Coordinates of C-alpha atoms and ligand atoms in Angstrom, one line a residue:
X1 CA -7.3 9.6 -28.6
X2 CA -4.6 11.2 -26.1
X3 CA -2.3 7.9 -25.1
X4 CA -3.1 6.8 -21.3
X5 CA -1.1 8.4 -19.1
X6 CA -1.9 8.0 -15.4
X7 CA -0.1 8.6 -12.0
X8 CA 0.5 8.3 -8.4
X9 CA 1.5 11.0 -6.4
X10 CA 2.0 10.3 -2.8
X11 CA 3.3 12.9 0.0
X12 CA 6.9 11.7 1.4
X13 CA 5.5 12.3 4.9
X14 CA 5.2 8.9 6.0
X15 CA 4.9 5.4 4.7
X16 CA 3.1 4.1 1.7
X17 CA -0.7 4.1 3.1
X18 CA -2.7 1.7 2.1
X19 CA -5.3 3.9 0.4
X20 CA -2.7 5.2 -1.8
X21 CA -1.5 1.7 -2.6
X22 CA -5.1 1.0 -3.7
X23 CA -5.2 4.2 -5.8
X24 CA -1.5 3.5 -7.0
X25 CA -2.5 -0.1 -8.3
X26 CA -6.0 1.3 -10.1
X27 CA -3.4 4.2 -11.6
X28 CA -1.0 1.5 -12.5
X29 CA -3.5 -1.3 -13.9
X30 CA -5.5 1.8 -15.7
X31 CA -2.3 2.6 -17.6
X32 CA -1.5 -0.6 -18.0
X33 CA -4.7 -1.9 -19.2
X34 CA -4.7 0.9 -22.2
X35 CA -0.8 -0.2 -23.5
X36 CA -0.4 3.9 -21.5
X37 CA 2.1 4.8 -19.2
X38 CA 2.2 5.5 -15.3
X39 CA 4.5 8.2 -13.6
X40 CA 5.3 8.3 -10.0
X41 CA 5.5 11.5 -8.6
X42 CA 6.8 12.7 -5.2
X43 CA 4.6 15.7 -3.9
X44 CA 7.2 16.9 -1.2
X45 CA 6.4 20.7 -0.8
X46 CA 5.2 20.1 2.7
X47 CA 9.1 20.5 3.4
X48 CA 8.5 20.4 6.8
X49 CA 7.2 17.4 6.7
X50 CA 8.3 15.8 3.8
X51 CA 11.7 13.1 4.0
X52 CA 13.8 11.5 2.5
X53 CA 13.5 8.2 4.4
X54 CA 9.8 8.6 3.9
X55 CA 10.4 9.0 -0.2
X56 CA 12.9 5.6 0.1
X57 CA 9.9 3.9 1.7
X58 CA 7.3 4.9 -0.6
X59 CA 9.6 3.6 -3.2
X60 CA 10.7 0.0 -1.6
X61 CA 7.0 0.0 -0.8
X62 CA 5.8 0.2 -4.5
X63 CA 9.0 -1.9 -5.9
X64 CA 7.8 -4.5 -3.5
X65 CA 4.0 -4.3 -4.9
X66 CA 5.3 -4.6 -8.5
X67 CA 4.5 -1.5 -9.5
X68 CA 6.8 -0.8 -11.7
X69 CA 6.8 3.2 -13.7
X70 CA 7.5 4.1 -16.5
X71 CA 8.8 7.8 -15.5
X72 CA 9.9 9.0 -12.2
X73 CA 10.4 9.0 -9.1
X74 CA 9.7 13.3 -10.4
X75 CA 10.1 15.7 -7.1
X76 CA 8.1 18.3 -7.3
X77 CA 10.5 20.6 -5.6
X78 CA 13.1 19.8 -8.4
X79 CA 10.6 22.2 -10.0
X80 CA 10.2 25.4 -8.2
X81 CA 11.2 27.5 -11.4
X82 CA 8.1 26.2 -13.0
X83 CA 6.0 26.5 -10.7
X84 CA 7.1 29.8 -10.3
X85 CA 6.9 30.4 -14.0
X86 CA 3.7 29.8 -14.2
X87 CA 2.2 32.1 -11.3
X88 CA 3.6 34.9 -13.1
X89 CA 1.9 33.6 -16.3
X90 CA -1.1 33.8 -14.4
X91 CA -0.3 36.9 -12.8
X92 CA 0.3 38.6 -16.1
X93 CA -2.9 37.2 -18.4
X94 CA -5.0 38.3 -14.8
X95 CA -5.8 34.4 -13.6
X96 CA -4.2 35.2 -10.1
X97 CA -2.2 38.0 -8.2
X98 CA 0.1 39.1 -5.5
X99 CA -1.6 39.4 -1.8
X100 CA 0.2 41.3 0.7
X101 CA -2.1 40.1 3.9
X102 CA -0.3 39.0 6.8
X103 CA -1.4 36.1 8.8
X104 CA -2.6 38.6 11.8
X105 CA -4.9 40.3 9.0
X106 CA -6.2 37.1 7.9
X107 CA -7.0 35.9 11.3
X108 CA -8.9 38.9 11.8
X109 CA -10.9 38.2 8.5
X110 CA -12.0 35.0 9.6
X111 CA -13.1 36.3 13.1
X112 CA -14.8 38.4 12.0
X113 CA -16.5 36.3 9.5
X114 CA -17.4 33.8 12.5
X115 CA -18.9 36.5 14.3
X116 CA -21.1 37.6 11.7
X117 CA -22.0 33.9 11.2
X118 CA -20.6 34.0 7.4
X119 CA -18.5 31.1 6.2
X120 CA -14.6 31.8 6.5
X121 CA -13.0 32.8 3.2
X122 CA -10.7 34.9 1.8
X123 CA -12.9 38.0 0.5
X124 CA -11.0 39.0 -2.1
X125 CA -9.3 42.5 -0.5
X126 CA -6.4 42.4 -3.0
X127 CA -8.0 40.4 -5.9
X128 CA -7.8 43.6 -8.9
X129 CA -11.0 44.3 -10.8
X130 CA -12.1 47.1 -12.7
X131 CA -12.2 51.0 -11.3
X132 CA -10.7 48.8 -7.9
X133 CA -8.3 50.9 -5.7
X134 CA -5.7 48.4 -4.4
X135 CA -3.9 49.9 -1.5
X136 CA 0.1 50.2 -1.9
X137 CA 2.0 46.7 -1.2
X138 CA 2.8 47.3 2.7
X139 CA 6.7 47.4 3.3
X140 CA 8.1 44.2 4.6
X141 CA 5.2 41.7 3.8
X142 CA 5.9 38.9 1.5
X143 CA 3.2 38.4 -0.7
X144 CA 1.4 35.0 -1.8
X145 CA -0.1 34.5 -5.2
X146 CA -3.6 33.7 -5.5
X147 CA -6.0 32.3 -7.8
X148 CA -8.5 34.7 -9.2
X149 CA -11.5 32.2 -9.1
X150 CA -14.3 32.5 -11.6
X151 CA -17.0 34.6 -9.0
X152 CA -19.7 33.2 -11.0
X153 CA -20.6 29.9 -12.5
X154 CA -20.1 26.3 -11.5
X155 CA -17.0 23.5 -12.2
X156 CA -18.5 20.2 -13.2
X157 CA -16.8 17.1 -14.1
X158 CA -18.2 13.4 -14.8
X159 CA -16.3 11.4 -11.9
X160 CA -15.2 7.8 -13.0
X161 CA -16.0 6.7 -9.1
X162 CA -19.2 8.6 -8.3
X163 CA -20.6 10.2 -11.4
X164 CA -21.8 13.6 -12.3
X165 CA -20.6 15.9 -10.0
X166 CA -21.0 19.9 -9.9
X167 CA -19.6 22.7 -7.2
X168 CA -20.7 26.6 -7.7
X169 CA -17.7 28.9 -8.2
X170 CA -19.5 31.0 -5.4
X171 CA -18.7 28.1 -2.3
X172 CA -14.4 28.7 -3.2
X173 CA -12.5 31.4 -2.8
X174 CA -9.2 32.7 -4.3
X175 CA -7.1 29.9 -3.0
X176 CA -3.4 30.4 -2.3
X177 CA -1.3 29.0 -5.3
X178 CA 2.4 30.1 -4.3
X179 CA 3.0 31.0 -0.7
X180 CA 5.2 33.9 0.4
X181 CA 8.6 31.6 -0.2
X182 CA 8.1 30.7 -3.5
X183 CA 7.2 27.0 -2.7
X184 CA 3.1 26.2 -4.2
X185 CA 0.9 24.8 -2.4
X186 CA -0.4 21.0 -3.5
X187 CA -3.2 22.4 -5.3
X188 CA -0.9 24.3 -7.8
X189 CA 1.9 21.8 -8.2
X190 CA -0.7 18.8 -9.2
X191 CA -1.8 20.8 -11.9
X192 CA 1.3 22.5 -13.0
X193 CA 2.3 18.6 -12.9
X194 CA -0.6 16.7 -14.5
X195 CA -0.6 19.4 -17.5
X196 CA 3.0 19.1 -17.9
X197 CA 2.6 15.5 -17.4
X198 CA 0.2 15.3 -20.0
X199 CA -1.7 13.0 -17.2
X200 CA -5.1 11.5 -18.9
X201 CA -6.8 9.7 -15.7
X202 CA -6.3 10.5 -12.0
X203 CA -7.7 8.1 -9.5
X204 CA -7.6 9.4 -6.0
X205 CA -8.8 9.4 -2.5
X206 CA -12.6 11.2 -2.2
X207 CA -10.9 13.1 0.6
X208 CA -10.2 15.3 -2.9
X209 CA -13.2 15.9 -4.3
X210 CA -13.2 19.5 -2.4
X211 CA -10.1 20.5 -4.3
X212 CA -11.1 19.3 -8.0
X213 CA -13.1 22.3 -9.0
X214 CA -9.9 25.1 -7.4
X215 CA -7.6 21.8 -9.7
X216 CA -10.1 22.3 -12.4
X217 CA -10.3 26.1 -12.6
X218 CA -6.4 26.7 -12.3
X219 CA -6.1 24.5 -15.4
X220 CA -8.1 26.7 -17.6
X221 CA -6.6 29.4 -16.6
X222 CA -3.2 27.9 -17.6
X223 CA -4.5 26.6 -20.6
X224 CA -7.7 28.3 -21.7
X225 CA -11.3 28.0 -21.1
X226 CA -11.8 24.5 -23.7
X227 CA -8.8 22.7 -22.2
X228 CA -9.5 19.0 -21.9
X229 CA -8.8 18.0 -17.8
X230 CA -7.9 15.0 -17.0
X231 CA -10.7 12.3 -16.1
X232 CA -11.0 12.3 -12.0
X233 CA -12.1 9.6 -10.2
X234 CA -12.4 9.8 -6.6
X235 CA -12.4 6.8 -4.7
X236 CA -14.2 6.4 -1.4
X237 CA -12.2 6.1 1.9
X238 CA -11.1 2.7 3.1
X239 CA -12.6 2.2 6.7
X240 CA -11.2 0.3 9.6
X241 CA -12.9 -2.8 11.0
X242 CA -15.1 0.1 13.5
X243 CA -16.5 1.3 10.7
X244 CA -14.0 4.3 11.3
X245 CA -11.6 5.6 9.0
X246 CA -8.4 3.4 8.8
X247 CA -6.0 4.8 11.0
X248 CA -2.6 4.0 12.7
X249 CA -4.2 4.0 15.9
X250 CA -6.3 0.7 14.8
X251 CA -4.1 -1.2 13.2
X252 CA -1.4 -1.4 10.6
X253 CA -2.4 1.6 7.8
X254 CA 1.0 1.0 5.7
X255 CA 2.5 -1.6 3.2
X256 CA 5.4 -1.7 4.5
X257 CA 3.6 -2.9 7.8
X258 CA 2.1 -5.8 6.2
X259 CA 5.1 -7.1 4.4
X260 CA 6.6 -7.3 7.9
X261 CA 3.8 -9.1 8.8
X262 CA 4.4 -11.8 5.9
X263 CA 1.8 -10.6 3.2
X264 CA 2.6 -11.3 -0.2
X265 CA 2.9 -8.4 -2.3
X266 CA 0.6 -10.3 -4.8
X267 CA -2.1 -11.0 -2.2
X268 CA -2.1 -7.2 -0.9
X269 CA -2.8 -6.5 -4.8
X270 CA -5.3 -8.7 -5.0
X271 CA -7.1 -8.0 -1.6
X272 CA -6.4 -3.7 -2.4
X273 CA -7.9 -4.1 -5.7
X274 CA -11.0 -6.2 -4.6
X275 CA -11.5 -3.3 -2.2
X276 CA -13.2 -1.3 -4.2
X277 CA -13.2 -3.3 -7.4
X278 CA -14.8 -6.3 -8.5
X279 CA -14.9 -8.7 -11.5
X280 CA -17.8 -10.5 -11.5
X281 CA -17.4 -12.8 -8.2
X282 CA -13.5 -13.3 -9.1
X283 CA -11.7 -13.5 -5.4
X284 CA -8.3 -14.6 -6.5
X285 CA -6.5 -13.0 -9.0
X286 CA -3.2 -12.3 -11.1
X287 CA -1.4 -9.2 -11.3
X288 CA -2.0 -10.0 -15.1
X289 CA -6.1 -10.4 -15.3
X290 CA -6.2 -7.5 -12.7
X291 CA -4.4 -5.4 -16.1
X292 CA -6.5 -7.4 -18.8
X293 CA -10.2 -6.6 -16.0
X294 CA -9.4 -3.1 -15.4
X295 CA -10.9 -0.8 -17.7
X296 CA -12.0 1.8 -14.6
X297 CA -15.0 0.5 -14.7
X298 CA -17.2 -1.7 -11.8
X299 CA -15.2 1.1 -9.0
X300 CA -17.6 0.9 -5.8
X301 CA -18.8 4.0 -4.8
X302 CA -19.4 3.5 -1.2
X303 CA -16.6 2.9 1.6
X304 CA -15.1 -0.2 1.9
X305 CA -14.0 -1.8 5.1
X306 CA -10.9 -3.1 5.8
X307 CA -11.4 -7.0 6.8
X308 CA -8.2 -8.5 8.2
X309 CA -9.7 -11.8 8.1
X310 CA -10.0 -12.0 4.3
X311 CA -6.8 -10.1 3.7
X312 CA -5.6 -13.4 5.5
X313 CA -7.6 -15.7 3.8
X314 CA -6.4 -14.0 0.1
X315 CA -3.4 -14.2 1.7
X316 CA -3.2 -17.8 2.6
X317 CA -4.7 -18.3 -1.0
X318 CA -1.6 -17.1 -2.7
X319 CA 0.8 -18.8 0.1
X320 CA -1.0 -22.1 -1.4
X321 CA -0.5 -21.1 -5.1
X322 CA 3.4 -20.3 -4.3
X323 CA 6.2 -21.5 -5.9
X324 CA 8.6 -23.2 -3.6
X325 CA 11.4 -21.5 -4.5
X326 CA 10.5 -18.5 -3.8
X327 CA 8.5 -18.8 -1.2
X328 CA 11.9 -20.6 -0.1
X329 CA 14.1 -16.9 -0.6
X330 CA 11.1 -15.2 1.2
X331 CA 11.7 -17.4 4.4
X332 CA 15.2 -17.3 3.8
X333 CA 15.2 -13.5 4.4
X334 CA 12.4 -14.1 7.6
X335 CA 14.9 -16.7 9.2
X336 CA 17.7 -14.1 8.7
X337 CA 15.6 -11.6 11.0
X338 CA 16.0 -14.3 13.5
X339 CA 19.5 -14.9 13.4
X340 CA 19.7 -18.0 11.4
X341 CA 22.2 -17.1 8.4
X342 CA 22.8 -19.4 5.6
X343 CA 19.6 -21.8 5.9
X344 CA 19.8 -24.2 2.7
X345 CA 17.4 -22.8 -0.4
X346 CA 16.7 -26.4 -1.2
X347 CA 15.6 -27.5 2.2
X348 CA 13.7 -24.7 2.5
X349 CA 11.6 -24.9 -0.6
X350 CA 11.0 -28.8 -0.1
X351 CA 9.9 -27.4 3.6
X352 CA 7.3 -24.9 2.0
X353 CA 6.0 -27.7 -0.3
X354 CA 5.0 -29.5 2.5
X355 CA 3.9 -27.0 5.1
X356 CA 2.3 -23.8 2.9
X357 CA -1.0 -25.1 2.8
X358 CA -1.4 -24.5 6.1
X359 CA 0.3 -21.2 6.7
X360 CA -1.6 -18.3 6.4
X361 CA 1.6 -16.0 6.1
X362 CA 5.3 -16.4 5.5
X363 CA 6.0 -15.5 9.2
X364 CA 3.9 -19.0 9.6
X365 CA 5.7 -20.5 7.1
X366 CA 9.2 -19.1 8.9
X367 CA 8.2 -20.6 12.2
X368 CA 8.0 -23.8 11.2
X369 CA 11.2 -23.4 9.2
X370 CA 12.8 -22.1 12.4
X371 CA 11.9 -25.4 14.0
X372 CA 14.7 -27.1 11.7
X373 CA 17.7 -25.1 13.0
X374 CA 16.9 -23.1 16.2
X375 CA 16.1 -25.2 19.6
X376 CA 12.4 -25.9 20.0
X377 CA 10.6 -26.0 23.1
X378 CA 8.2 -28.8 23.6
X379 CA 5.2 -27.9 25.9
X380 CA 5.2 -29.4 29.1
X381 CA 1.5 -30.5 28.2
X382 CA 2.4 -32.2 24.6
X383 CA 5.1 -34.0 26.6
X384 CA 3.2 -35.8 29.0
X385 CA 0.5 -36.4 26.4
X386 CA 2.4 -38.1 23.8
X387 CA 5.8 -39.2 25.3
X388 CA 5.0 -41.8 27.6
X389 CA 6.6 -44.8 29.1
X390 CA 5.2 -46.6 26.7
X391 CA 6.7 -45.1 23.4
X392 CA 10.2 -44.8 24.7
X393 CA 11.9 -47.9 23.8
X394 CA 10.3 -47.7 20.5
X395 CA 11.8 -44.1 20.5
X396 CA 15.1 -45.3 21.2
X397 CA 15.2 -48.2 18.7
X398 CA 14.6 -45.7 16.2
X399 CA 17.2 -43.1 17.2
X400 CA 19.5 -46.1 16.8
X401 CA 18.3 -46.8 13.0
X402 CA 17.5 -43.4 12.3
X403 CA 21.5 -43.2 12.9
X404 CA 22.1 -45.5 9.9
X405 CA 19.6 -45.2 7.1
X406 CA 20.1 -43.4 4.0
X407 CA 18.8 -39.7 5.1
X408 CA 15.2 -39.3 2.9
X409 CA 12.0 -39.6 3.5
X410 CA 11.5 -43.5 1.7
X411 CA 14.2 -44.8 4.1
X412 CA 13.3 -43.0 7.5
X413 CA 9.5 -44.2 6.6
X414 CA 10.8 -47.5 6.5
X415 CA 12.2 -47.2 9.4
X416 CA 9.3 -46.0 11.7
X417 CA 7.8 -48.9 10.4
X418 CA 10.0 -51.2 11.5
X419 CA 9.8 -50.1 14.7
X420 CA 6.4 -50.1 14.7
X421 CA 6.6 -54.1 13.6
X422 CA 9.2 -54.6 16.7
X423 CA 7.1 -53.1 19.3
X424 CA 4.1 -53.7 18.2
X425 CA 2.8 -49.9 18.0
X426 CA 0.7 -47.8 15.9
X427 CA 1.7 -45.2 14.0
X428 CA -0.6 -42.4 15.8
X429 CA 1.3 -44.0 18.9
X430 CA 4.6 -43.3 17.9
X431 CA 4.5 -40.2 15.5
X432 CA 2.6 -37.4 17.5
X433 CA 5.9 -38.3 20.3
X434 CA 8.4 -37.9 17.4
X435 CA 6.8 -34.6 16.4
X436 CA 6.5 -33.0 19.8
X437 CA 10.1 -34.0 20.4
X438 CA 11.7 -33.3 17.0
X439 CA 9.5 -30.3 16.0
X440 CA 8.0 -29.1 19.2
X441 CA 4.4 -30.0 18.1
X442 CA 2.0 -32.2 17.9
X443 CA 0.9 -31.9 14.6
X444 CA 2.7 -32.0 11.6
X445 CA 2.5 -33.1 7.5
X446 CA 3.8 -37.1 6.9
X447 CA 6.6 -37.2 10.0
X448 CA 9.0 -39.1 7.7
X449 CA 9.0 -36.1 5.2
X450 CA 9.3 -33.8 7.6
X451 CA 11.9 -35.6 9.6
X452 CA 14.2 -35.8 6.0
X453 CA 13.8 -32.0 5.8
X454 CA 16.2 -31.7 9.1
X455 CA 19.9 -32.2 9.4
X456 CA 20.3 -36.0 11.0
X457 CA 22.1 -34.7 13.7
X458 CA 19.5 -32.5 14.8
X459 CA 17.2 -35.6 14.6
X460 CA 19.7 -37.7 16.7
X461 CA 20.1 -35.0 19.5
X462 CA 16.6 -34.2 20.0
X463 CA 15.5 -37.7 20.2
X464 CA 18.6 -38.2 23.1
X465 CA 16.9 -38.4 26.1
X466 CA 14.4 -40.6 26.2
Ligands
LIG501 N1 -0.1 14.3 -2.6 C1 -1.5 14.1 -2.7 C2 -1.9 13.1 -1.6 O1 -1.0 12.3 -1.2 C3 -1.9 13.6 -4.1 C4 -3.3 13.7 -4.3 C5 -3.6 13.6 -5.8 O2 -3.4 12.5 -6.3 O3 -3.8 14.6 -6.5 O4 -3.0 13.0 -1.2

C-alpha cells in the first residue's frame, strides 16, 4: 500500500471559494484520516490572472480553517523546466508533438467544423503517423505541444464521488499540453504534479470530470500503459439558495468573506463538510471526529445547496461550545475594526460567558461588547417604554449606591434590591430601564452581571440624567 498522499490545488485568481474549501478539507481529513500527508499546491499558470495577493489569501484563508500541510505552498511556475522536460519526453517516445497552427488557422478549423455541423476539435493536421507527410514548420510560428491522444479506446476510472465512469478516446482530441511560451496548460502541470507528487487521492470539483480521461491518458504516456493514477473523486457543485450555482453575484462565495462575517473557522468546517458528507445524523462535529469519520466514504453524489440559515445555526452551535477566552481574542480583534484599542481580555471573556448563547456570530457577540466602551443609543421607543416617571427616583437612588459598592455582580445585585425594598418596585420595573439606559436595550442576561462587566464610570454617566 502506497502512503496517502492527497492535495489541494487552487488557482491564485481570486479568493479561497468555498467549493475548494470543501474539497481542501475532504483532501485534508482524507490524508489525515490514513496517518498520509496533504500538499498544497498553487496552480498559477494562468499568469494573467494569477496574484500574488490572491496566493496570500488562499493561504490566510486555509491557516485560518486549520488546515495545516505538510509540503508546500509548491508554485507550479517554480517548475517550468519540468514541465518542459517532460513535453520533450513525450515528444521523443511519440506521446505528443510540436504544432505550428496559428490561431487564425484554428479559427478557421472550427468554422468550418460548425458549418458542416461536426463537433469542434482539433483534427489532428500536424499529429505524425505512419507514411504521413507533415508540411515544413512555417517560419515565424511558435509551436505548442500536443498530446497524441489514444484514437481508439475508452479512459475509465472508478470515481470515489459518483462511481464507474467511462469516456471513449474518440469524444477528445489532442489537447494542448505546453503552449507556444513554454508555460503548460492546467491539464499538463496537474499531472506532471500529482506524479511527481506521488499524489494517491484527488477530490475535486465535478466541473473536472471532462478533463480526467486527457489527466488520465497523459499519465500513461509519462509513465507507461499499467501506471497506477491516482483515485479521483469528483464532487458535485455547491448550489446557491436559487438552486443556481453559487456565485459572487448571490452572495458571499469565499472564506475569507465569512470570517468577516464572524464565522468560526470550526463551524465553516463543520457546515463544508456536512455539505456533501454525512456521518450518520451527526450535525455538530470536531475537526478531530471529522479525521477519525472520514474514510472517503458516505460523499453525496448529488448537488448540495448552500443554506445560510443552517451555516448560522452550526454556527451559533460552536459560538455556544466556545471557550471564553478565545472567543474573548476573537472580539478583541472585531472591536479593534471598530476603533476600540486595548479592550480588557478578561472583561471580555466574562462578557462572552454571559452573552454567547445568544449570538449567532462573533460580529453579535462584538456588538454587545461594543456596548461596554462605545456610546450607545437608546431607541426613542425603549425610552418611553421603560424609563418612566415612575422608575426615576429609584434610578437615581441607585446611581447614588451604585457609586459606593464594591464593583461585582453580588454587590450591585444587592443593591438593586435595596432599591427595590425602598421604593417598593419590582424587578421587571426597574431592570428593563437600567438596560435600555446602560446597554441601549431592553433585553439583556442577569442586569447585575452585566452591569459588573462595565467600567463604574460608564455605569454612573449613563445613568446621569434621570
Ligand atoms: N487549479 C484547479 C482548480 O482550481 C485544480 C483542479 C484539480 O484539483 O485538479 O480548479
Amino acid at each position: 500500500m502506497k502512503p496517502v498522499r492527497t492535495r489541494i490545488a487552487p488557482s491564485p485568481t481570486g479568493y479561497l471559494h468555498l467549493g475548494t474549501a470543501r474539497t481542501a478539507l475532504y483532501s485534508w481529513a482524507y490524508a489525515r484520516h490514513h496517518g498520509g500527508q496533504f500538499v498544497l499546491r498553487i496552480e498559477d499558470t494562468d499568469v494573467a490572472r494569477s496574484t500574488q495577493e490572491s496566493t496570500e489569501q488562499i493561504l490566510d484563508a486555509m491557516r485560518w480553517l486549520g488546515l495545516d500541510y505538510d509540503e508546500g505552498p509548491i508554485h507550479q511556475m517554480s517548475r517550468l523546466e519540468r514541465y518542459r522536460e517532460v513535453a520533450e519526453q513525450l515528444i521523443a517516445a511519440g506521446h505528443a508533438y510540436r504544432c505550428w497552427c496559428t490561431p487564425e488557422e484554428l479559427d478557421a478549423m472550427r468554422e468550418a467544423q460548425r458549418a458542416r455541423g461536426d463537433k469542434t476539435r482539433y483534427d489532428g493536421r500536424w499529429r505524425p503517423a505512419p507514411g504521413k507527410q507533415l508540411p515544413p514548420p512555417p517560419a515565424g510560428v511558435q509551436p505548442v505541444v500536443r498530446l497524441a491522444n489514444p484514437l481508439h479506446g475508452a479512459v475509465s476510472w472508478n470515481d470515489l464521488v459518483k462511481g464507474p465512469i467511462t469516456i471513449a478516446n474518440e469524444e477528445i482530441d489532442d489537447l494542448v499540453i505546453l503552449r507556444s511560451d513554454g508555460v503548460p496548460t492546467y491539464n499538463f502541470a496537474v499531472v506532471v504534479d500529482d506524479w511527481d507528487m506521488r499524489i494517491t487521492h484527488v477530490y475535486r470539483g465535478d466541473e473536472h470530470i471532462n478533463n480526467t480521461p486527457w489527466q488520465i491518458n497523459i499519465l500513461r504516456a509519462i509513465a507507461g500503459p499499467d501506471v497506477e493514477p491516482p483515485r479521483y473523486g469528483h464532487c458535485p457543485i455547491i448550489l446557491g439558495e436559487d438552486g443556481l450555482k453559487l456565485s459572487k453575484r448571490r452572495g458571499a462565495v469565499s472564506v475569507t468573506a465569512y470570517r468577516e462575517l464572524g464565522y468560526l473557522p470550526e463551524a465553516m468546517l463543520n457546515y463544508l463538510a456536512r455539505l456533501g458528507w454525512s456521518h450518520g445524523d451527526d450535525e455538530i462535529f470536531t475537526r478531530a471526529q471529522m479525521v477519525q469519520w472520514f474514510d472517503g466514504s458516505h460523499l453525496a453524489r448529488s448537488p448540495a445547496q448552500w443554506d445560510p440559515a443552517k451555516l448560522a445555526w452550526v454556527n451559533a452551535q460552536w459560538m455556544k461550545r466556545g471557550d471564553d477566552a478565545r472567543l474573548a481574542a476573537l472580539v478583541q480583534e472585531q472591536l479593534a475594526g471598530r476603533g476600540v484599542a486595548g479592550a480588557d481580555a478578561a472583561t471580555l471573556a466574562r462578557m462572552a460567558a454571559l452573552f454567547k448563547d445568544r449570538c449567532t456570530t462573533l460580529v453579535e457577540l462584538a456588538d454587545w461588547a461594543a456596548m461596554l466602551y462605545l456610546p450607545v443609543a437608546p431607541r426613542a421607543q425603549d425610552l418611553a417604554e421603560h424609563v418612566g416617571e415612575a422608575v426615576k427616583p429609584a434610578l437615581r437612588a441607585l446611581r447614588e449606591r451604585l457609586a459606593e459598592v464594591a464593583w461585582e455582580a453580588a454587590p450591585i445585585a444587592a443593591a438593586v434590591k435595596a432599591v427595590l425594598a425602598e421604593h417598593g418596585l419590582k424587578m421587571p420595573q426597574l431592570a428593563p430601564a437600567l438596560r435600555v439606559l446602560v446597554c441601549g436595550r431592553a433585553q439583556t442576561p442577569s442586569i447585575d452581571a452585566v452591569l459588573a462587566l462595565f467600567a463604574r464610570d460608564v455605569v454612573l454617566q449613563r445613568l446621569q440624567h434621570v
